[in-house]
Structure formats: structure tokens, C-alpha cells
mmCIF file of C-alpha atoms in Angstrom:
data_model
loop_
_atom_site.group_PDB
_atom_site.id
_atom_site.type_symbol
_atom_site.label_atom_id
_atom_site.label_comp_id
_atom_site.label_asym_id
_atom_site.label_seq_id
_atom_site.Cartn_x
_atom_site.Cartn_y
_atom_site.Cartn_z
ATOM 1 C CA MET A 1 21.973 -16.692 -7.117
ATOM 2 C CA GLN A 2 24.106 -13.732 -6.130
ATOM 3 C CA GLN A 3 22.948 -10.235 -5.244
ATOM 4 C CA TRP A 4 24.174 -7.102 -6.977
ATOM 5 C CA LYS A 5 26.671 -5.020 -5.002
ATOM 6 C CA THR A 6 26.289 -1.298 -4.418
ATOM 7 C CA LEU A 7 29.732 0.233 -4.907
ATOM 8 C CA ASP A 8 28.733 3.884 -4.549
ATOM 9 C CA ARG A 9 25.653 6.016 -4.090
ATOM 10 C CA LYS A 10 24.989 9.705 -4.534
ATOM 11 C CA ILE A 11 21.817 11.582 -3.630
ATOM 12 C CA ILE A 12 20.637 13.570 -6.650
ATOM 13 C CA LEU A 13 17.263 14.719 -5.243
ATOM 14 C CA ASP A 14 16.129 14.820 -1.615
ATOM 15 C CA GLU A 15 12.522 15.811 -0.956
ATOM 16 C CA SER A 16 12.330 13.828 2.300
ATOM 17 C CA PRO A 17 10.228 12.331 3.665
ATOM 18 C CA TRP A 18 8.270 11.818 0.427
ATOM 19 C CA LEU A 19 10.937 11.243 -2.188
ATOM 20 C CA LYS A 20 14.651 10.631 -2.501
ATOM 21 C CA VAL A 21 16.440 9.793 -5.753
ATOM 22 C CA GLU A 22 19.954 8.356 -5.731
ATOM 23 C CA ARG A 23 22.442 7.432 -8.434
ATOM 24 C CA HIS A 24 24.093 4.112 -7.605
ATOM 25 C CA THR A 25 27.123 2.425 -9.052
ATOM 26 C CA VAL A 26 26.371 -1.289 -8.973
ATOM 27 C CA GLU A 27 28.371 -4.388 -9.740
ATOM 28 C CA LEU A 28 26.614 -7.404 -11.198
ATOM 29 C CA PRO A 29 27.634 -10.943 -10.185
ATOM 30 C CA SER A 30 29.372 -11.203 -13.593
ATOM 31 C CA GLY A 31 31.668 -8.325 -12.607
ATOM 32 C CA GLN A 32 30.032 -5.833 -14.978
ATOM 33 C CA VAL A 33 29.773 -2.380 -13.388
ATOM 34 C CA ILE A 34 26.815 -0.106 -14.107
ATOM 35 C CA PRO A 35 27.759 3.460 -13.130
ATOM 36 C CA ASN A 36 24.339 5.140 -13.421
ATOM 37 C CA TRP A 37 21.632 3.054 -11.737
ATOM 38 C CA GLN A 38 18.780 5.212 -10.424
ATOM 39 C CA TRP A 39 17.298 4.294 -7.054
ATOM 40 C CA VAL A 40 14.097 5.847 -5.731
ATOM 41 C CA THR A 41 13.004 5.871 -2.092
ATOM 42 C CA THR A 42 9.449 6.691 -1.035
ATOM 43 C CA PRO A 43 7.743 5.896 2.285
ATOM 44 C CA ASP A 44 6.656 2.336 3.039
ATOM 45 C CA TYR A 45 2.903 1.942 3.357
ATOM 46 C CA VAL A 46 0.076 -0.322 4.498
ATOM 47 C CA ASN A 47 -3.103 -1.342 2.714
ATOM 48 C CA VAL A 48 -5.989 -2.938 4.575
ATOM 49 C CA VAL A 49 -8.943 -4.884 3.258
ATOM 50 C CA ALA A 50 -11.505 -4.710 6.053
ATOM 51 C CA VAL A 51 -14.550 -6.959 6.410
ATOM 52 C CA THR A 52 -17.189 -6.130 9.003
ATOM 53 C CA GLU A 53 -18.868 -8.485 11.448
ATOM 54 C CA ASP A 54 -21.787 -8.751 9.006
ATOM 55 C CA ASP A 55 -19.463 -9.655 6.085
ATOM 56 C CA MET A 56 -19.470 -6.285 4.345
ATOM 57 C CA PHE A 57 -16.218 -5.072 2.764
ATOM 58 C CA VAL A 58 -15.172 -1.547 3.710
ATOM 59 C CA PHE A 59 -13.783 0.527 0.827
ATOM 60 C CA PHE A 60 -13.618 4.086 -0.394
ATOM 61 C CA ARG A 61 -14.620 5.582 -3.699
ATOM 62 C CA GLN A 62 -12.101 8.354 -4.165
ATOM 63 C CA VAL A 63 -10.040 10.480 -6.482
ATOM 64 C CA LYS A 64 -6.241 10.166 -6.681
ATOM 65 C CA TYR A 65 -3.981 12.652 -8.451
ATOM 66 C CA ALA A 66 -2.373 10.020 -10.725
ATOM 67 C CA VAL A 67 -5.633 8.185 -11.529
ATOM 68 C CA GLU A 68 -8.019 9.452 -14.188
ATOM 69 C CA GLY A 69 -11.539 9.577 -12.785
ATOM 70 C CA ASP A 70 -12.480 7.936 -9.534
ATOM 71 C CA THR A 71 -11.446 4.557 -8.175
ATOM 72 C CA LEU A 72 -12.373 2.036 -5.548
ATOM 73 C CA ALA A 73 -9.745 2.084 -2.814
ATOM 74 C CA VAL A 74 -8.731 0.081 0.225
ATOM 75 C CA ILE A 75 -7.837 1.625 3.575
ATOM 76 C CA GLY A 76 -4.210 2.623 3.791
ATOM 77 C CA GLY A 77 -1.452 5.053 4.486
ATOM 78 C CA TYR A 78 2.225 5.564 5.148
ATOM 79 C CA LEU A 79 4.126 4.098 8.062
ATOM 80 C CA ASN A 80 5.496 6.568 10.581
ATOM 81 C CA ASP A 81 9.240 6.350 11.281
ATOM 82 C CA GLY A 82 9.963 3.069 13.089
ATOM 83 C CA GLU A 83 6.289 2.056 13.133
ATOM 84 C CA ASP A 84 5.410 -1.632 13.003
ATOM 85 C CA PRO A 85 3.359 -2.347 9.837
ATOM 86 C CA LEU A 86 0.528 -4.092 11.730
ATOM 87 C CA LYS A 87 0.281 -1.182 14.175
ATOM 88 C CA ALA A 88 0.162 1.199 11.201
ATOM 89 C CA ALA A 89 -2.595 -0.884 9.582
ATOM 90 C CA GLN A 90 -4.612 -0.839 12.810
ATOM 91 C CA ARG A 91 -4.093 2.919 13.143
ATOM 92 C CA GLU A 92 -5.117 3.590 9.535
ATOM 93 C CA LEU A 93 -8.262 1.440 9.832
ATOM 94 C CA ARG A 94 -9.360 3.306 12.954
ATOM 95 C CA GLU A 95 -8.434 6.790 11.679
ATOM 96 C CA GLU A 96 -9.911 6.441 8.203
ATOM 97 C CA THR A 97 -13.072 4.462 8.979
ATOM 98 C CA GLY A 98 -13.663 4.436 12.736
ATOM 99 C CA TYR A 99 -13.471 0.615 12.673
ATOM 100 C CA GLU A 100 -11.299 -1.738 14.728
ATOM 101 C CA SER A 101 -10.588 -5.431 14.388
ATOM 102 C CA ALA A 102 -9.070 -8.031 16.698
ATOM 103 C CA ASP A 103 -8.708 -10.521 13.817
ATOM 104 C CA TRP A 104 -5.827 -9.621 11.497
ATOM 105 C CA LYS A 105 -4.162 -11.605 8.720
ATOM 106 C CA ASP A 106 -0.842 -10.513 7.242
ATOM 107 C CA LEU A 107 -1.149 -10.820 3.446
ATOM 108 C CA GLY A 108 2.565 -10.184 2.894
ATOM 109 C CA HIS A 109 4.910 -7.346 2.106
ATOM 110 C CA TYR A 110 5.941 -6.495 -1.425
ATOM 111 C CA ARG A 111 8.499 -4.216 -3.070
ATOM 112 C CA VAL A 112 6.825 -1.785 -5.474
ATOM 113 C CA ASP A 113 9.674 -1.860 -8.005
ATOM 114 C CA PRO A 114 12.305 -4.552 -7.472
ATOM 115 C CA ASN A 115 14.918 -2.809 -9.615
ATOM 116 C CA ARG A 116 14.420 0.807 -8.562
ATOM 117 C CA GLY A 117 13.306 0.489 -4.943
ATOM 118 C CA ILE A 118 10.352 2.812 -4.430
ATOM 119 C CA ALA A 119 8.574 1.494 -1.288
ATOM 120 C CA MET A 120 7.586 -1.639 0.557
ATOM 121 C CA GLY A 121 3.842 -2.245 0.659
ATOM 122 C CA HIS A 122 2.483 -4.210 3.626
ATOM 123 C CA LEU A 123 -0.939 -5.761 2.929
ATOM 124 C CA PHE A 124 -3.408 -6.871 5.592
ATOM 125 C CA LEU A 125 -6.869 -8.356 6.003
ATOM 126 C CA ALA A 126 -8.927 -7.169 8.986
ATOM 127 C CA ARG A 127 -11.803 -9.558 9.705
ATOM 128 C CA ARG A 128 -14.847 -8.972 11.914
ATOM 129 C CA ALA A 129 -14.254 -5.219 11.994
ATOM 130 C CA ARG A 130 -16.649 -3.176 14.081
ATOM 131 C CA LEU A 131 -17.389 0.535 14.304
ATOM 132 C CA VAL A 132 -15.960 2.074 17.499
ATOM 133 C CA THR A 133 -15.495 5.782 16.781
ATOM 134 C CA THR A 134 -15.954 8.579 14.288
ATOM 135 C CA PRO A 135 -13.322 8.533 11.516
ATOM 136 C CA ILE A 136 -10.787 11.328 11.211
ATOM 137 C CA VAL A 137 -11.495 13.009 7.875
ATOM 138 C CA ASP A 138 -8.216 14.685 6.911
ATOM 139 C CA ASP A 139 -7.221 13.130 3.592
ATOM 140 C CA LEU A 140 -6.336 15.454 0.740
ATOM 141 C CA GLU A 141 -8.483 13.467 -1.687
ATOM 142 C CA GLU A 142 -12.247 13.494 -1.740
ATOM 143 C CA GLN A 143 -13.461 10.067 -0.633
ATOM 144 C CA HIS A 144 -16.699 8.332 0.270
ATOM 145 C CA LEU A 145 -16.919 5.272 2.524
ATOM 146 C CA LEU A 146 -18.604 2.273 0.869
ATOM 147 C CA PHE A 147 -19.777 -1.112 2.095
ATOM 148 C CA LEU A 148 -19.843 -3.878 -0.527
ATOM 149 C CA THR A 149 -20.827 -7.520 -0.476
ATOM 150 C CA ARG A 150 -18.338 -10.137 -1.620
ATOM 151 C CA ALA A 151 -20.237 -10.485 -4.910
ATOM 152 C CA GLU A 152 -20.017 -6.711 -5.450
ATOM 153 C CA VAL A 153 -16.272 -6.783 -4.695
ATOM 154 C CA GLU A 154 -15.709 -9.603 -7.185
ATOM 155 C CA LYS A 155 -17.723 -7.720 -9.805
ATOM 156 C CA ALA A 156 -15.684 -4.559 -9.135
ATOM 157 C CA LEU A 157 -12.482 -6.557 -9.651
ATOM 158 C CA ASP A 158 -13.851 -8.005 -12.900
ATOM 159 C CA ASN A 159 -14.741 -4.487 -14.060
ATOM 160 C CA GLY A 160 -11.307 -3.074 -13.185
ATOM 161 C CA GLU A 161 -12.670 -0.589 -10.644
ATOM 162 C CA PHE A 162 -9.535 -0.720 -8.435
ATOM 163 C CA HIS A 163 -7.137 1.439 -10.470
ATOM 164 C CA VAL A 164 -4.064 0.862 -8.292
ATOM 165 C CA MET A 165 -2.085 -2.371 -8.533
ATOM 166 C CA ALA A 166 -1.409 -2.679 -4.783
ATOM 167 C CA TRP A 167 -5.106 -2.276 -3.976
ATOM 168 C CA THR A 168 -6.084 -4.884 -6.540
ATOM 169 C CA ALA A 169 -3.467 -7.284 -5.156
ATOM 170 C CA ALA A 170 -4.646 -6.708 -1.576
ATOM 171 C CA VAL A 171 -8.261 -7.415 -2.504
ATOM 172 C CA VAL A 172 -7.393 -10.590 -4.461
ATOM 173 C CA LEU A 173 -5.187 -11.877 -1.639
ATOM 174 C CA ALA A 174 -7.883 -11.114 0.935
ATOM 175 C CA LEU A 175 -10.552 -12.927 -1.068
ATOM 176 C CA ARG A 176 -8.312 -16.011 -1.190
ATOM 177 C CA CYS A 177 -8.215 -16.040 2.634
ATOM 178 C CA LEU A 178 -11.958 -15.725 3.163
#
């Protein structure tokens, strides 16, 4: 299979580092040219499913601007410029929860929208996490740290309590590895 070719690109909105919208002219393998293909760039991010030494899953209950009500959430955040995804995952785990892990599993990296770009999400499982410091509480959203058993996590999945697709995917992938 052949990739599409980008013939031209024009920035139509630049709110860096959070959002950039471009208008691309693309050529399909058939030769058809599409002159107005929108492309969206947002920061790449990490999501971490952490499990403690005593087999408790570390999550947040929090509010997100685009989610009605509250939601269960995994640990996560944006990558800094040039930052390795695993290093970002380790940083986010420590900053947000005060936990560290020496046992990491890469659950894969996934494009948010394969036709429009958006971001690359890097998903990780941190096993045998242990508390080493006080978390840095600087998120914009209100959030509460929770510790759930595997049965409680599976019930939360069944009940649709993770209201973000990437978080749901990270939890399902992590459960498959445990």
C-alpha cells in the first residue's frame, strides 16, 4: 500500500505549543489531489497505569473540561520537547503520585486520529510501584488519588467510568499484561 503525499502545507492557526492547525494539499496514490485537508497538531502525551507492590491500581477521580461529570483517570501528561516517552512516564508517575517503579512495560504508542494527526499517545504499565515522595499537586483539574483492586478496576471498565478513550485503552492493555 502506498502513502499519501503532502504537496503543500499552510499554517492557518498557531497556538503553540498546545495547538496548530494546517491546511494540506495531499495527493492520493490514485493521483487524485485534495486541496483542503486539515491537519491538527497537539502535544504527544503519556498515560501510565500504575500497580503498587501490594497489587493496588493507582488512579485519579477527576474532572476534565471536555468530560461531563467526573471520571476515573490514569496518570499522564504531555512530553516535554525532545523527551523520551518512558522518561516522561516515569516523571509523570513521580510528580502526580509520588510513586516510582523499576518495572515498566511499554503498551505501545498510538495516533489519536490517523487522518487528522492530533497527537501520539504513549501508553505504559508501571508494576510494583512504591511511594517515595510527596506528589506535586499543580494540575488545573480537581483530582483525588484512588487505589483500586483489580476487581474494582474491571467493574469500573464494565460501568464505563473511564470517560477518555486513551485511558480505557491503557487500562485494558495493562490488564492483559498482568
